[in-house]
Short mmCIF file of C-alpha atoms and ligand atoms in Angstrom, two decimals:
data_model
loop_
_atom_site.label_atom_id
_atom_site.label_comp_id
_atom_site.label_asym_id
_atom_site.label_seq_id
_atom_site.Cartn_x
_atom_site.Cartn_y
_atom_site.Cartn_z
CA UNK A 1 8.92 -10.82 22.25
CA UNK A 2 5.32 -9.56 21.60
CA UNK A 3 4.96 -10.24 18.02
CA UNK A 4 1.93 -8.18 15.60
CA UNK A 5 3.26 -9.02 12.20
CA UNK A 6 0.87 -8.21 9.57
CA UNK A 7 -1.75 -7.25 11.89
CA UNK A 8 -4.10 -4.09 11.10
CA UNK A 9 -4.75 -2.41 14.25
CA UNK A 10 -7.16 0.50 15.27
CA UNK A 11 -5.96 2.69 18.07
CA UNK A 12 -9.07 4.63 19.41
CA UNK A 13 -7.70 7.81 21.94
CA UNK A 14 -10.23 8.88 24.03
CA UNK A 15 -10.26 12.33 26.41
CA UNK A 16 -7.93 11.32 28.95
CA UNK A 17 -4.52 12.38 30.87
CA UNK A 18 -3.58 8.71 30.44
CA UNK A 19 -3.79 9.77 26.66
CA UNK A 20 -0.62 10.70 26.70
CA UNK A 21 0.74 7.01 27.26
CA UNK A 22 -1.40 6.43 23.57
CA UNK A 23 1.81 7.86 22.24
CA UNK A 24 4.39 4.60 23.89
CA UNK A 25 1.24 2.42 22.92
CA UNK A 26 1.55 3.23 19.18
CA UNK A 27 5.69 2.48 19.00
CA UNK A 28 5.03 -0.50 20.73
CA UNK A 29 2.75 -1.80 18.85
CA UNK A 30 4.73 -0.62 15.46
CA UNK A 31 7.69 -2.25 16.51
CA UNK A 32 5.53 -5.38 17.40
CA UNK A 33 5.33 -5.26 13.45
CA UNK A 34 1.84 -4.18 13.42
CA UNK A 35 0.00 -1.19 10.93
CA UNK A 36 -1.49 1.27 12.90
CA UNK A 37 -4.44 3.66 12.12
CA UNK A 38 -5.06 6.30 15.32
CA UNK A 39 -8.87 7.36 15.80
CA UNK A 40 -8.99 10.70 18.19
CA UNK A 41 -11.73 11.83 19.73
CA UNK A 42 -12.30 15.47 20.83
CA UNK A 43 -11.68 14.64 24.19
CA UNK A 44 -8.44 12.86 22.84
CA UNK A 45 -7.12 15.76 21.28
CA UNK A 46 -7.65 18.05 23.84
CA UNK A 47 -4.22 16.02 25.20
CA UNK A 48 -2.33 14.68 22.69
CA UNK A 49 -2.65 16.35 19.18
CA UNK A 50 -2.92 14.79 15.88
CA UNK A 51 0.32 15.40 14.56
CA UNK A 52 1.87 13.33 17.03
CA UNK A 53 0.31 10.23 16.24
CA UNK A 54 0.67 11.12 12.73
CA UNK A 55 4.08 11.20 12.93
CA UNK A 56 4.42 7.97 14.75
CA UNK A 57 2.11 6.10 12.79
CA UNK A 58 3.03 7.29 9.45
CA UNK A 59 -0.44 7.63 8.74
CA UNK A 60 -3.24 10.28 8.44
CA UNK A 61 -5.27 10.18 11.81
CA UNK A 62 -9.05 10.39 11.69
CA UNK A 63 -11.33 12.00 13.64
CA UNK A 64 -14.62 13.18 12.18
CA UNK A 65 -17.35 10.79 10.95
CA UNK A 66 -18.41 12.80 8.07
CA UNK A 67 -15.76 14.19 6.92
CA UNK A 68 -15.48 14.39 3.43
CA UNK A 69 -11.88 13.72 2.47
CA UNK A 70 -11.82 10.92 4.75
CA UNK A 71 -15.50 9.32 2.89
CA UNK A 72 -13.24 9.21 0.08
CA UNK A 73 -10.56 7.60 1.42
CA UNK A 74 -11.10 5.64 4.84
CA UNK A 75 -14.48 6.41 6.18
CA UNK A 76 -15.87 4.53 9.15
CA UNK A 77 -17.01 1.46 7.37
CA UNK A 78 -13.53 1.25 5.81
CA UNK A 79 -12.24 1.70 8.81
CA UNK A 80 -13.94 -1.08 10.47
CA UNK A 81 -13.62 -3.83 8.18
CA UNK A 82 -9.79 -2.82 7.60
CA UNK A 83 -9.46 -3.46 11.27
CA UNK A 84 -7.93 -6.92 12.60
CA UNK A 85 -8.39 -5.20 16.07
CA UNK A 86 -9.84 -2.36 17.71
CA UNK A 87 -8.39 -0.72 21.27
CA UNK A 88 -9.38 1.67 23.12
CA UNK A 89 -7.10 3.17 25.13
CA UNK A 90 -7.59 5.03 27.25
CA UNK A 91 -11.44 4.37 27.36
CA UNK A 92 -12.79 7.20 29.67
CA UNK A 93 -15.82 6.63 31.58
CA UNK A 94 -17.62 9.11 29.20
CA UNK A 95 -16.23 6.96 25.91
CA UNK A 96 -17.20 3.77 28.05
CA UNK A 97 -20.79 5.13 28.86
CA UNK A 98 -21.06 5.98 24.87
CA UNK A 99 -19.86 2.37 23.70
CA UNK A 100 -22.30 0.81 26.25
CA UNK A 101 -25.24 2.71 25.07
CA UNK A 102 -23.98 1.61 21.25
CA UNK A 103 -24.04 5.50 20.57
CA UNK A 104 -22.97 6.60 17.27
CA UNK A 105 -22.43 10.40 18.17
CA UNK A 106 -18.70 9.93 16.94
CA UNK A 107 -15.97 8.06 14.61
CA UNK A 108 -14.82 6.14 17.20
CA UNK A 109 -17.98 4.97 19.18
CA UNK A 110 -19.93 4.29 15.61
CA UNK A 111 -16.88 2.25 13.85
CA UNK A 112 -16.97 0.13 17.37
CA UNK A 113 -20.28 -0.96 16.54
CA UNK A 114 -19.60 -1.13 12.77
CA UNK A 115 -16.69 -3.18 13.36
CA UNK A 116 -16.44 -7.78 12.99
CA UNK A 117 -13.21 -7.07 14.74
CA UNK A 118 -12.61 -7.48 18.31
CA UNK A 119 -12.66 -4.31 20.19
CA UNK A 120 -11.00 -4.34 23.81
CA UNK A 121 -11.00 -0.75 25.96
CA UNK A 122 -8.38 0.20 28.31
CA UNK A 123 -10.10 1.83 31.10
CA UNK A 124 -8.17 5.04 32.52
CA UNK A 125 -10.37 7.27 35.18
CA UNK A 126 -10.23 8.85 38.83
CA UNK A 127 -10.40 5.45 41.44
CA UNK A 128 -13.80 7.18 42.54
CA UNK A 129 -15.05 7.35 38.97
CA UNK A 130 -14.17 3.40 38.18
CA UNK A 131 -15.96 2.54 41.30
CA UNK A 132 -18.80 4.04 40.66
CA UNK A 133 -22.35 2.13 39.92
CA UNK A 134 -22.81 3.51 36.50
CA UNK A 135 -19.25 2.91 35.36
CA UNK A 136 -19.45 -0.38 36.50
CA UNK A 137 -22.78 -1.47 34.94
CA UNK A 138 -21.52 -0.26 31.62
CA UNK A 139 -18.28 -2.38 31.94
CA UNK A 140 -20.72 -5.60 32.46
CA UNK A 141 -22.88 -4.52 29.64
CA UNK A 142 -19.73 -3.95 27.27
CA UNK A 143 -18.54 -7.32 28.86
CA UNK A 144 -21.88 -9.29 28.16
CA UNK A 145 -21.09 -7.72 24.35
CA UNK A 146 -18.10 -9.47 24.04
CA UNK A 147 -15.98 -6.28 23.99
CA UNK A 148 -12.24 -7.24 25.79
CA UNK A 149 -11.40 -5.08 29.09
CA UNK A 150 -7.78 -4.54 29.09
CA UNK A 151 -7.13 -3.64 33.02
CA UNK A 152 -7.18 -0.74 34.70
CA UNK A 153 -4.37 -1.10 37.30
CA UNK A 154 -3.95 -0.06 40.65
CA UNK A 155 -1.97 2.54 42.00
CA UNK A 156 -0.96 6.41 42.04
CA UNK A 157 -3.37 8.69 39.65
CA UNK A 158 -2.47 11.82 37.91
CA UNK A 159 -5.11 13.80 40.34
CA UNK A 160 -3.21 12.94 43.45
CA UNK A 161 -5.93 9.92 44.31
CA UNK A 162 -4.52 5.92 44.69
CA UNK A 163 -6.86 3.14 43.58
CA UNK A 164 -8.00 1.27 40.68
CA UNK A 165 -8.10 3.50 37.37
CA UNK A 166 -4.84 3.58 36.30
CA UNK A 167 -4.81 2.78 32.60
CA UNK A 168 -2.22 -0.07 31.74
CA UNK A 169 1.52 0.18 30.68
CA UNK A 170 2.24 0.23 26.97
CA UNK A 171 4.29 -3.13 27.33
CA UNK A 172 0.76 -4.70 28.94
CA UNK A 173 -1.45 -3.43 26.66
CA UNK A 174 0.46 -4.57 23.10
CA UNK A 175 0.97 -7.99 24.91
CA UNK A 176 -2.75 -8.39 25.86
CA UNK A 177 -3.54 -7.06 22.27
CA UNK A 178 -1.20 -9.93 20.99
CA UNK A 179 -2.42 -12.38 22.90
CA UNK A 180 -5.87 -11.79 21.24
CA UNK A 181 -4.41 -13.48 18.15
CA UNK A 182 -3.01 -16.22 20.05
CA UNK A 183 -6.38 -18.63 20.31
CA UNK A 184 -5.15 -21.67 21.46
CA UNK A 185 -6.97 -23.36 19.12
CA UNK A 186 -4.27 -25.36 18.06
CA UNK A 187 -2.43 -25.71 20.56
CA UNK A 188 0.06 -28.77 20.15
CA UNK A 189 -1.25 -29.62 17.06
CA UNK A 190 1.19 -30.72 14.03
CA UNK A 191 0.26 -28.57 11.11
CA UNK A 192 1.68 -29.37 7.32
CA UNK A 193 0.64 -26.54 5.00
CA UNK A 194 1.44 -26.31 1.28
CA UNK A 195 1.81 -22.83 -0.49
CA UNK A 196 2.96 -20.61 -3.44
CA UNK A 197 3.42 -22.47 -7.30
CA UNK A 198 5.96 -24.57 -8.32
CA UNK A 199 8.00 -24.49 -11.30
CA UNK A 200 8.47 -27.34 -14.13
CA UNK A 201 11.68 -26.87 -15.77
CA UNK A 202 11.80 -26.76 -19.63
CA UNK A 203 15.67 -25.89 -19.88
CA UNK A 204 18.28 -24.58 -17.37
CA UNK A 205 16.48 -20.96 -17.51
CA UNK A 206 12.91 -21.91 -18.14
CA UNK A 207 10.18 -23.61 -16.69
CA UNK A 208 5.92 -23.64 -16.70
CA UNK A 209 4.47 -22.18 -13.71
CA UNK A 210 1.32 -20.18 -12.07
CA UNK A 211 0.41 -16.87 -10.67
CA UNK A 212 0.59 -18.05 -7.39
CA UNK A 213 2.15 -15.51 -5.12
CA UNK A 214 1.98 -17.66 -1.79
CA UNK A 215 0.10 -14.66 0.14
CA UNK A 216 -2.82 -17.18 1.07
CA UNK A 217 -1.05 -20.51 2.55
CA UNK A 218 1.90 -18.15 4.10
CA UNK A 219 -0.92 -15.98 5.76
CA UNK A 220 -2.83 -20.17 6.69
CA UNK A 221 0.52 -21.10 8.52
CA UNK A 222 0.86 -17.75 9.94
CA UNK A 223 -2.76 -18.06 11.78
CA UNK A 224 -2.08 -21.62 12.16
CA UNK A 225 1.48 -21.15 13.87
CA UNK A 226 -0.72 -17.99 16.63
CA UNK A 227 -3.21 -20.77 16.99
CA UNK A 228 -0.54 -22.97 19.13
CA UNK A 229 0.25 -24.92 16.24
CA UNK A 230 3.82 -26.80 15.11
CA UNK A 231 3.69 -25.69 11.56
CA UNK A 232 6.17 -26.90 9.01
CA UNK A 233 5.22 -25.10 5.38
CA UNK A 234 6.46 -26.67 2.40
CA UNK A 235 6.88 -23.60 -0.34
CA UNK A 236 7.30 -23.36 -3.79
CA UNK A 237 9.73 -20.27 -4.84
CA UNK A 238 8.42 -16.84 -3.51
CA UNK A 239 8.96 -13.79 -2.69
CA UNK A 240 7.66 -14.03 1.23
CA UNK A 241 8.66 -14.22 4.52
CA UNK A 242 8.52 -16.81 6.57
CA UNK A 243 6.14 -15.94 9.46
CA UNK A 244 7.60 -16.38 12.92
CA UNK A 245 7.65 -19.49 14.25
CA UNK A 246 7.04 -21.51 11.21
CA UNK A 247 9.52 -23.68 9.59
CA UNK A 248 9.66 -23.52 5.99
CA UNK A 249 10.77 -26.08 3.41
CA UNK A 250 11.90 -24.84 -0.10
CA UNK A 251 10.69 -26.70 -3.19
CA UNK A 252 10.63 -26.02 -7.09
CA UNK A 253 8.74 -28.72 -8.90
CA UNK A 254 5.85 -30.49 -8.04
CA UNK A 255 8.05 -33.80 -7.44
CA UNK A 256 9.75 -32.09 -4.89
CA UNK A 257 7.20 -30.61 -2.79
CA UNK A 258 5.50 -33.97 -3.40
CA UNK A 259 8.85 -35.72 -1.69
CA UNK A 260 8.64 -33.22 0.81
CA UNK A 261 5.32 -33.59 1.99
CA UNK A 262 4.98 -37.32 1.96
CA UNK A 263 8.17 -37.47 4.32
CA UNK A 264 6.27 -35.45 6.76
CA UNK A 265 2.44 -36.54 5.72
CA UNK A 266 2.41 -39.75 8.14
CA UNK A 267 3.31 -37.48 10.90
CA UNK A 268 0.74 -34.74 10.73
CA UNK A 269 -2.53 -33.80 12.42
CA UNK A 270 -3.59 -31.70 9.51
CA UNK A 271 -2.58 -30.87 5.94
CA UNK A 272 -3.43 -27.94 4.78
CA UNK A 273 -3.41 -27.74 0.63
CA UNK A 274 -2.84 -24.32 -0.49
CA UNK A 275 -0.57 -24.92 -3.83
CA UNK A 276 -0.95 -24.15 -6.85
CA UNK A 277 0.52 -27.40 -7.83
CA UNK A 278 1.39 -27.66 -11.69
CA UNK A 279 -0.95 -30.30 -12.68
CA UNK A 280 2.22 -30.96 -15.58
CA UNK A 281 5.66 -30.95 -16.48
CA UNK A 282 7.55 -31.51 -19.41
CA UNK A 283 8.62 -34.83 -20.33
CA UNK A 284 12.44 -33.82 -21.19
CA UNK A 285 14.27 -31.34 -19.33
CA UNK A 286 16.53 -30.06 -22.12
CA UNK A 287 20.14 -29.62 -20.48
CA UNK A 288 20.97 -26.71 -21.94
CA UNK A 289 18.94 -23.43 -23.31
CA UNK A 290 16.94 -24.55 -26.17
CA UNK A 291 17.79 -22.37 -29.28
CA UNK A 292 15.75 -20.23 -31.68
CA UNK A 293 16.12 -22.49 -34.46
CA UNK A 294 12.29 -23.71 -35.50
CA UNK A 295 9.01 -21.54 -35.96
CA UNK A 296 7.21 -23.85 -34.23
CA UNK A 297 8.62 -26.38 -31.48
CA UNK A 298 6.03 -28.96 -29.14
CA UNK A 299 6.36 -29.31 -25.99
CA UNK A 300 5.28 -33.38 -24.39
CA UNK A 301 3.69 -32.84 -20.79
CA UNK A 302 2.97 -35.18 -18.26
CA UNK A 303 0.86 -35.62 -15.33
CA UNK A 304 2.32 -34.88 -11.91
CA UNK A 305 1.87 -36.71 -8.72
CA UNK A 306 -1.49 -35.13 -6.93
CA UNK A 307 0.09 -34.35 -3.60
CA UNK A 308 -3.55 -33.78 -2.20
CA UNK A 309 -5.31 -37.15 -3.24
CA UNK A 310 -1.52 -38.96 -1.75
CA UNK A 311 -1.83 -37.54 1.82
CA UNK A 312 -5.70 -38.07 1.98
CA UNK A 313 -5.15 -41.85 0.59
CA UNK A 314 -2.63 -42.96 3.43
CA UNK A 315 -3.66 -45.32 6.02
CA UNK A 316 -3.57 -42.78 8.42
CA UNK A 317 -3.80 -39.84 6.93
CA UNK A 318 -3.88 -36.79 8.56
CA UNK A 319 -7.21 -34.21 8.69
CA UNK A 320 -6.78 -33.54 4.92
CA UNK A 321 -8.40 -29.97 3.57
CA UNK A 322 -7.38 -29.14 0.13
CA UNK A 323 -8.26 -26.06 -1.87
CA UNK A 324 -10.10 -25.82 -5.15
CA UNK A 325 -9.42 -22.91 -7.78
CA UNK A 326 -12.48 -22.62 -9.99
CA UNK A 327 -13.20 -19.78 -12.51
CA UNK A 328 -16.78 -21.35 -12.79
CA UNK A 329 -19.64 -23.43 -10.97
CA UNK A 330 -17.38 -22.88 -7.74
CA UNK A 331 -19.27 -25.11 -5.42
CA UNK A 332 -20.08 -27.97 -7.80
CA UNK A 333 -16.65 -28.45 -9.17
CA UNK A 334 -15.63 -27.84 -5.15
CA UNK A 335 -17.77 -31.28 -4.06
CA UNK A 336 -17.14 -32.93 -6.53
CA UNK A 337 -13.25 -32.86 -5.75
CA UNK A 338 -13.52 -33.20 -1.92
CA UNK A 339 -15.59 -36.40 -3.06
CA UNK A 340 -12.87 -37.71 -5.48
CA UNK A 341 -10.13 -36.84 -3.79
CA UNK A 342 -11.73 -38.30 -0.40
CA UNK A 343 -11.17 -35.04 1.80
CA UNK A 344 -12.55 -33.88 4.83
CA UNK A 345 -12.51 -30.41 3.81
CA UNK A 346 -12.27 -28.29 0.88
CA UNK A 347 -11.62 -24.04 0.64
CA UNK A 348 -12.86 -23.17 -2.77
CA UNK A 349 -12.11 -19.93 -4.21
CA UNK A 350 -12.88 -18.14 -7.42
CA UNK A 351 -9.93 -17.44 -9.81
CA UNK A 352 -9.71 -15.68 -13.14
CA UNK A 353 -8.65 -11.77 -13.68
CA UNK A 354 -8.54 -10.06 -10.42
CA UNK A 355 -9.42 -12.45 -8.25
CA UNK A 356 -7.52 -15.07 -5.74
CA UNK A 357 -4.04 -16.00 -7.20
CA UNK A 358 -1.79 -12.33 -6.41
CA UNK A 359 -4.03 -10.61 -4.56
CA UNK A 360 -3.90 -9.25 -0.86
CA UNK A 361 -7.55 -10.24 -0.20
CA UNK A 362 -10.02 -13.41 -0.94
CA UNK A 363 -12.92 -15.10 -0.58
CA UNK A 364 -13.40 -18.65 0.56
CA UNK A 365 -16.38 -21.29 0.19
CA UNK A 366 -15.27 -24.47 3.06
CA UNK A 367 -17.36 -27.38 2.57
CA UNK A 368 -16.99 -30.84 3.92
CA UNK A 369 -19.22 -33.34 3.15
CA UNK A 370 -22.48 -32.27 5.39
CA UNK A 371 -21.53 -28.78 5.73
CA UNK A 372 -21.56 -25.37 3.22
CA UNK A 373 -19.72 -22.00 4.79
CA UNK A 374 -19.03 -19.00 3.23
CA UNK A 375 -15.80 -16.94 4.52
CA UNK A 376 -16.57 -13.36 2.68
CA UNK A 377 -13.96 -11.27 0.83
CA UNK A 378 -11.30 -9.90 3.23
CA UNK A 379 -7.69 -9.59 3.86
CA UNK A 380 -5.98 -12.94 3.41
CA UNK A 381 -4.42 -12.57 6.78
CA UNK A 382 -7.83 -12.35 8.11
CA UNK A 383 -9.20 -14.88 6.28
CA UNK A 384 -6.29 -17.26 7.25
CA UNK A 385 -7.31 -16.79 10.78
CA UNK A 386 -11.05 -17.27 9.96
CA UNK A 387 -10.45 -21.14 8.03
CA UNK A 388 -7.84 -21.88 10.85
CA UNK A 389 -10.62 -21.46 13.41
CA UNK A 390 -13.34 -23.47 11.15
CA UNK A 391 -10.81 -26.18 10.80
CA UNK A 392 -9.50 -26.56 14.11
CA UNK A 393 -13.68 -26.80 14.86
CA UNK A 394 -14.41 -29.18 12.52
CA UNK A 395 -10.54 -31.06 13.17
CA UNK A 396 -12.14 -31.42 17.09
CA UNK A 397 -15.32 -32.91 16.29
CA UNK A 398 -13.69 -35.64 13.83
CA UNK A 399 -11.20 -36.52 16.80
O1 PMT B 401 -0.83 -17.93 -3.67
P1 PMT B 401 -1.85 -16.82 -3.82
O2 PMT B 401 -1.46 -15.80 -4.86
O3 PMT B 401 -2.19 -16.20 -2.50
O4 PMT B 401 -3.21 -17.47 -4.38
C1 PMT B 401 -3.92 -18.39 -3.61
C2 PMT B 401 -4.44 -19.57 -4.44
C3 PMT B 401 -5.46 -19.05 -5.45
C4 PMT B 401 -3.30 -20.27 -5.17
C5 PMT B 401 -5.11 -20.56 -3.42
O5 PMT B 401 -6.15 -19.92 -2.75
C6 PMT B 401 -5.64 -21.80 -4.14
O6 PMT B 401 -6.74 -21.82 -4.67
N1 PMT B 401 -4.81 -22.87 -4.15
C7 PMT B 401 -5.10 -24.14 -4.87
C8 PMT B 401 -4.76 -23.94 -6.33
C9 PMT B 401 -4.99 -25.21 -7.15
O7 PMT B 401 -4.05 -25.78 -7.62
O8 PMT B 401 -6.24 -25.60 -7.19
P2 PMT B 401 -6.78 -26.92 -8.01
O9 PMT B 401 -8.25 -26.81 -7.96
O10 PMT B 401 -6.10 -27.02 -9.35
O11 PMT B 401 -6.25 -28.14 -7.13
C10 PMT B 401 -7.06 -28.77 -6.14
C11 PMT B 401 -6.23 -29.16 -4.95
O12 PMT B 401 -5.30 -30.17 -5.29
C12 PMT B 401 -5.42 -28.05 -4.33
O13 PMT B 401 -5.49 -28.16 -2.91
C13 PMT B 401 -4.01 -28.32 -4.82
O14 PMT B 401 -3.04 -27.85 -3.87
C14 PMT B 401 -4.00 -29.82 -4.92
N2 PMT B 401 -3.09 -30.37 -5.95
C15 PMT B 401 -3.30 -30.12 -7.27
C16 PMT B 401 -2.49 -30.72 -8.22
C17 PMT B 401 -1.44 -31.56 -7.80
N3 PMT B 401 -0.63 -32.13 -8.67
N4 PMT B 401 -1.26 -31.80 -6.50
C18 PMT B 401 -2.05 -31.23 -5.56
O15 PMT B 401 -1.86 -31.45 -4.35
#
């Protein structure tokens, strides 16, 4: 089953008959699980309208680069860094010609070269057209770029011609667009992530906890488990999925997730520390509710197990990366615990108001000891893809 979960796709349409498949493309692709913005070109709509993939998509459909209403709202930079993925399809020759060229004459050709996100075309033209020297120097250039080529297949074409041309099936073209998630980069590896807070009972129906909402080590595992990895993801209580393919372990306190991860720990390639672990808990659990009786009442705390320094201090511990949440002098307070804690890798981010802990986007800083990069503010599902390819990098090179 293709799977898109989460994934923020760009569907360009380009002036084609095969434009008319666009329309299968798009409920594949939504039932794949994925968000789906449609870009239309002139050409484009000369076949399929607007309303149509409007109406599939469930949202507005852009066409013009400077168009007002859409500056406010999703103009081509937005566009392009919203994007997980960019495809073209169908790419006519004339759209092809454009992207080679790097032309910015339209919305679609201009957020293709505005865009970090891959961009893959699905060629669909008359067999005579495809062969011909032009077309086919602009599909090296585009190729050279690093822009994907999605087909074109073989067979009867709408102008009564057989040959190469023929864009794709839908089916094809949401699996190829799947498999560009699917890296490998993992592949085989044992992956044990962390994620969400945990919760340090007070009395039956209270406890001391964080703003952790999870979105960050469940969107980790998710890249991890498209990477090829065996992910198991030990959570504290939230209010997320589980992303396919990832086996999830349930936790509340601190002690448990620490239990949890130390039975797996020993068997693990990498650990992944995403948790907002409570560094505290309560030295009684009161068994039942504790009544309003006093003004004032004091609460003892003390210090949890640190699941982080545990794993990295085994004999054979696993490629250890923790996190580090920091509302100040983010990279010294960063080395400084990858040091202590004796980690090969640390993901610092900056919390406070606004930032990090609830939010759907972040910002990372990954250090290890000889190395600084910085992974800029983006979706966390993007930027879970981004630290799973730096680790699985730096996991190679250490092995
Ligand atoms: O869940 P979200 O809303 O998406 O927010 C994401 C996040 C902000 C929680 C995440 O990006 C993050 O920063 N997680 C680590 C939070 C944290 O506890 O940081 P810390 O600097 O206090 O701890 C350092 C490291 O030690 C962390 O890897 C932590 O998981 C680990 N730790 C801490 C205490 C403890 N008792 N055991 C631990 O393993």
């Amino acid at each position: 089953m293709i799977n898109l979960s989460n994934k923020q796709i760009i569907l360009g349409v380009s002036g084609s008959i095969a434009a008319y498949k666009s329309a299968e493309l798009l409920r594949r692709l939504k039932e794949a699980g994925a968000n789906v913005r449609v870009v239309l070109t002139t050409g484009g709509a000369e076949f399929v309208t607007a309303l149509t993939f409007q109406a599939l998509s469930g949202n507005p459909v852009h066409s013009e680069l400077l168009d007002t209403k859409a500056e406010a709202a999703m103009g081509h930079i937005e566009l392009a860094r919203w994007a997980d993925c960019v495809i073209v399809a169908p790419a006519s020759a004339n759209f092809i010609a454009r992207l080679a060229q790097g032309e910015t004459g339209d919305l679609l050709s201009t957020l293709c070269l505005a865009t970090a996100a891959p961009v893959a075309i699905a060629p669909a033209m008359n067999q005579q057209m495809w062969a011909n020297a032009a077309t086919q120097k602009n599909i090296r250039l585009l190729d050279e770029n690093g822009v994907l080529q999605f087909g074109p297949g073989e067979g009867n074409q709408a102008c009564g011609d057989i040959g190469p041309g023929r864009m794709l099936e839908a089916e094809q073209i949401a699996q190829l667009t799947a498999d560009i998630f699917h890296t490998g980069s993992l592949a085989g590896r044992t992956l044990l992530i962390t994620a969400g807070p945990t919760q340090e009972a007070i009395d039956p129906v209270r406890f001391l906890s964080n703003r952790s909402s999870g979105k960050m080590g469940y969107a980790i595992a998710q890249a991890a488990a498209e990477a090829g990895a065996i992910v198991t993801l030990v959570s504290g209580p939230t209010a997320l999925n589980t992303p396919p393919h990832v086996d999830r372990i349930n936790v509340r306190s601190a002690q448990q997730m620490h239990d949890a991860v130390m039975q797996h720990a020993d068997k693990c390639d990498i650990f992944i520390s995403t948790a907002a672990v409570a560094d505290y808990r309560p030295v009684h659990t009161a068994d039942q509710k504790i009544k309003k009786t006093q003004n004032t009442i004091t609460l003892e705390l003390q210090k949890n197990p640190d699941i982080l320094t545990d794993v990295a201090h085994l004999e054979n511990a696993p490629f250890t990366v923790g996190f580090a949440a920091e509302t100040e002098n983010l990279e010294q307070h960063a080395r400084e615990k990858l040091q202590r804690k004796k980690l090969n890798m640390i993901a610092a981010n900056l919390v406070g108001e606004g930032l990090a802990f609830e939010n759907d986007e972040n910002a990372l800083l990954v250090l290890t000891a000889n190395t600084k990069q910085q992974l800029t503010l983006t979706s966390k599902f993007a930027l879970g893809r981004e630290l799973i390819e730096v680790i699985a990098r730096h996991y190679q090179a250490a092995s």
